[in-house]
mmCIF file of C-alpha atoms in Angstrom:
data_model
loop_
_atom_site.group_PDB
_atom_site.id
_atom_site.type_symbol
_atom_site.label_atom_id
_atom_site.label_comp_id
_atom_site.label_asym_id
_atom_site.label_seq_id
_atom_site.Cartn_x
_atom_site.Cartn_y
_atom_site.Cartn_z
ATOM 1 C CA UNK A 1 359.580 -128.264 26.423
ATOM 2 C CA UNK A 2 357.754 -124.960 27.050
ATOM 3 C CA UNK A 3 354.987 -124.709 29.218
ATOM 4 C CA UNK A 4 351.598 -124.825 27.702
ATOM 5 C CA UNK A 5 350.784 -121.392 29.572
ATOM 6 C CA UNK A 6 354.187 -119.257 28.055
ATOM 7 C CA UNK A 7 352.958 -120.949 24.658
ATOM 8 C CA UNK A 8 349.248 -119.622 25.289
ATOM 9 C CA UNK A 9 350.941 -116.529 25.859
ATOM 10 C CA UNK A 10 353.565 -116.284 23.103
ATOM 11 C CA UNK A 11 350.817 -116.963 20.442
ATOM 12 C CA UNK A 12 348.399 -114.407 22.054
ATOM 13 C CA UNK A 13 351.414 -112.279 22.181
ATOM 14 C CA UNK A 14 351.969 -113.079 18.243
ATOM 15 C CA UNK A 15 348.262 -112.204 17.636
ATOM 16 C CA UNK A 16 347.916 -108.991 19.049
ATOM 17 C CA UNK A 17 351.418 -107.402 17.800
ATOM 18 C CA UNK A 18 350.259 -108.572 13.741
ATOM 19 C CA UNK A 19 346.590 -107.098 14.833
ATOM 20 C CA UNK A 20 347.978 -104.157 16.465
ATOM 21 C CA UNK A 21 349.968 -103.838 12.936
ATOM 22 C CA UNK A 22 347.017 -103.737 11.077
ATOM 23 C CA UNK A 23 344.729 -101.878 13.066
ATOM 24 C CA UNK A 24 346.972 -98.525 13.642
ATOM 25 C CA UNK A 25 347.849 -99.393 9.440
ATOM 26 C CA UNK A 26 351.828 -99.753 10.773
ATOM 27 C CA UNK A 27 351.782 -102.065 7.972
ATOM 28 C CA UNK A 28 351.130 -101.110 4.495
ATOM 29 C CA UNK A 29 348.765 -103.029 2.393
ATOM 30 C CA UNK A 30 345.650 -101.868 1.189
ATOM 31 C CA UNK A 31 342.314 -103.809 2.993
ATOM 32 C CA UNK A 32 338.931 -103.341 1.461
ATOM 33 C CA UNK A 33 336.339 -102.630 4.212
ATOM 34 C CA UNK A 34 334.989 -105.943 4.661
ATOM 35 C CA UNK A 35 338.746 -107.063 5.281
ATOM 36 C CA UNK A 36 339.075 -104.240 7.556
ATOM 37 C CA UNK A 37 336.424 -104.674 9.477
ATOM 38 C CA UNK A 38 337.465 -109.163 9.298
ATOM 39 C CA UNK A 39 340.514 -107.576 11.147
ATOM 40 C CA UNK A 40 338.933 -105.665 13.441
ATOM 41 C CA UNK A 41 336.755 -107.573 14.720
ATOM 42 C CA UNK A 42 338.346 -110.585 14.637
ATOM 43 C CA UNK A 43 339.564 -111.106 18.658
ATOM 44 C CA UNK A 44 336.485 -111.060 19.434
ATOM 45 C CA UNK A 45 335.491 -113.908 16.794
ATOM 46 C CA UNK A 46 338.873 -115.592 18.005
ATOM 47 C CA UNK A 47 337.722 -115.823 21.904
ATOM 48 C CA UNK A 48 334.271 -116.832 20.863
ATOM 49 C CA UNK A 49 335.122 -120.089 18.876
ATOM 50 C CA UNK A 50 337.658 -120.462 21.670
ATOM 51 C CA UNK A 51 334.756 -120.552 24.230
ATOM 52 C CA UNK A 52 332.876 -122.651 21.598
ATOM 53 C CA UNK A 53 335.610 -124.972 21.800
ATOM 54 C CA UNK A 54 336.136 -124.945 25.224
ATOM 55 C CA UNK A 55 332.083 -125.342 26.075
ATOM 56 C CA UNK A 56 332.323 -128.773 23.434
ATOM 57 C CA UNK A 57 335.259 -130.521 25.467
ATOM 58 C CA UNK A 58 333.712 -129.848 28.423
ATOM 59 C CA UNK A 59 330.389 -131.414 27.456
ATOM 60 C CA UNK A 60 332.298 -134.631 25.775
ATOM 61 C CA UNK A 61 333.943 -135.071 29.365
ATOM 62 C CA UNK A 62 330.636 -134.626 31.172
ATOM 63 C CA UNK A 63 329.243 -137.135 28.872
ATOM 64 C CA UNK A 64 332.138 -139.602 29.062
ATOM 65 C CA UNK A 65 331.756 -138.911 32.937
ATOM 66 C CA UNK A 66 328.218 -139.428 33.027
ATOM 67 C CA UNK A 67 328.164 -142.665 30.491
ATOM 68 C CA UNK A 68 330.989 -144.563 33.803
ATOM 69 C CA UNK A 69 328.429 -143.259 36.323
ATOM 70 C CA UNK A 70 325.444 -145.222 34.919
ATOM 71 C CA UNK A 71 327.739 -148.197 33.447
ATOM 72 C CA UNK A 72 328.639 -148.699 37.592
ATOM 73 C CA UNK A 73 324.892 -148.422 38.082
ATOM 74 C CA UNK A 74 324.102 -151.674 35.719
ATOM 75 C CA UNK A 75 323.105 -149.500 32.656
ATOM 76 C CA UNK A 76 324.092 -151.239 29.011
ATOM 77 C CA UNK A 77 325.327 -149.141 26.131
ATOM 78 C CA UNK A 78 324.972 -150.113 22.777
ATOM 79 C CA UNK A 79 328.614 -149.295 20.849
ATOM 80 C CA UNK A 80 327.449 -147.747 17.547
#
Protein backbone atom coordinates (compact mmCIF):
# COMPACT_ATOMS: atom_id res chain seq x y z
CA UNK A 1 0.00 0.00 0.00
CA UNK A 2 1.35 3.48 -0.84
CA UNK A 3 1.23 6.16 1.45
CA UNK A 4 -1.58 8.57 1.14
CA UNK A 5 1.12 11.50 0.98
CA UNK A 6 3.40 9.81 -2.25
CA UNK A 7 -0.26 9.29 -3.75
CA UNK A 8 -1.14 13.12 -3.04
CA UNK A 9 1.99 13.67 -4.68
CA UNK A 10 1.98 11.31 -7.68
CA UNK A 11 -1.48 12.70 -8.76
CA UNK A 12 -0.34 16.37 -8.26
CA UNK A 13 2.68 15.23 -10.06
CA UNK A 14 0.22 13.73 -12.92
CA UNK A 15 -1.64 17.10 -12.96
CA UNK A 16 0.92 19.47 -13.49
CA UNK A 17 3.08 17.42 -16.22
CA UNK A 18 -0.61 17.05 -18.56
CA UNK A 19 -1.11 21.00 -17.57
CA UNK A 20 2.37 21.86 -18.20
CA UNK A 21 1.61 19.93 -21.70
CA UNK A 22 -1.02 22.07 -22.51
CA UNK A 23 -0.01 25.28 -21.36
CA UNK A 24 3.57 25.53 -23.28
CA UNK A 25 1.10 23.70 -26.39
CA UNK A 26 3.84 20.52 -26.12
CA UNK A 27 0.81 18.78 -27.10
CA UNK A 28 -0.99 19.34 -30.24
CA UNK A 29 -4.66 19.79 -30.30
CA UNK A 30 -6.37 22.77 -31.12
CA UNK A 31 -8.33 24.57 -27.79
CA UNK A 32 -10.80 27.31 -28.43
CA UNK A 33 -10.21 30.20 -25.97
CA UNK A 34 -12.68 29.41 -23.47
CA UNK A 35 -10.93 25.85 -23.30
CA UNK A 36 -7.73 27.58 -23.09
CA UNK A 37 -8.34 29.73 -20.65
CA UNK A 38 -10.58 26.24 -18.62
CA UNK A 39 -6.87 25.02 -18.75
CA UNK A 40 -5.26 27.74 -17.56
CA UNK A 41 -6.87 28.55 -14.96
CA UNK A 42 -7.86 25.51 -13.78
CA UNK A 43 -5.17 24.83 -10.58
CA UNK A 44 -6.39 27.43 -9.22
CA UNK A 45 -10.18 26.16 -9.54
CA UNK A 46 -8.63 22.66 -8.49
CA UNK A 47 -7.15 24.03 -4.95
CA UNK A 48 -10.26 26.03 -4.38
CA UNK A 49 -12.90 23.15 -4.42
CA UNK A 50 -10.11 21.33 -2.60
CA UNK A 51 -10.28 23.97 0.22
CA UNK A 52 -14.10 23.85 -0.28
CA UNK A 53 -13.88 20.35 0.46
CA UNK A 54 -11.59 20.45 3.06
CA UNK A 55 -13.57 23.58 4.97
CA UNK A 56 -17.03 20.99 4.65
CA UNK A 57 -15.29 17.93 6.50
CA UNK A 58 -14.03 20.00 8.89
CA UNK A 59 -17.36 21.59 9.79
CA UNK A 60 -19.22 17.93 9.72
CA UNK A 61 -16.50 16.90 12.43
CA UNK A 62 -17.00 20.07 14.46
CA UNK A 63 -20.61 19.37 14.32
CA UNK A 64 -20.39 15.64 15.10
CA UNK A 65 -17.95 16.93 17.92
CA UNK A 66 -20.15 19.46 19.16
CA UNK A 67 -23.60 17.23 18.90
CA UNK A 68 -21.27 14.37 21.88
CA UNK A 69 -20.43 17.55 23.83
CA UNK A 70 -24.07 18.57 24.51
CA UNK A 71 -25.45 14.78 24.38
CA UNK A 72 -22.86 14.39 27.75
CA UNK A 73 -24.47 17.61 28.93
CA UNK A 74 -28.23 15.98 29.00
CA UNK A 75 -29.24 17.59 25.61
CA UNK A 76 -31.86 15.25 23.38
CA UNK A 77 -31.58 15.06 19.63
CA UNK A 78 -34.30 14.27 17.56
CA UNK A 79 -32.92 11.56 14.66
CA UNK A 80 -34.54 12.90 11.46
Amino acid sequence: MIPKLFQWLLGAGLFIAVWLAFVLEKVDIQLTEIQRTLVLISPLLAVGIFGLVSAAEEIQQQIKEAKEDLSRKGFKFDDT
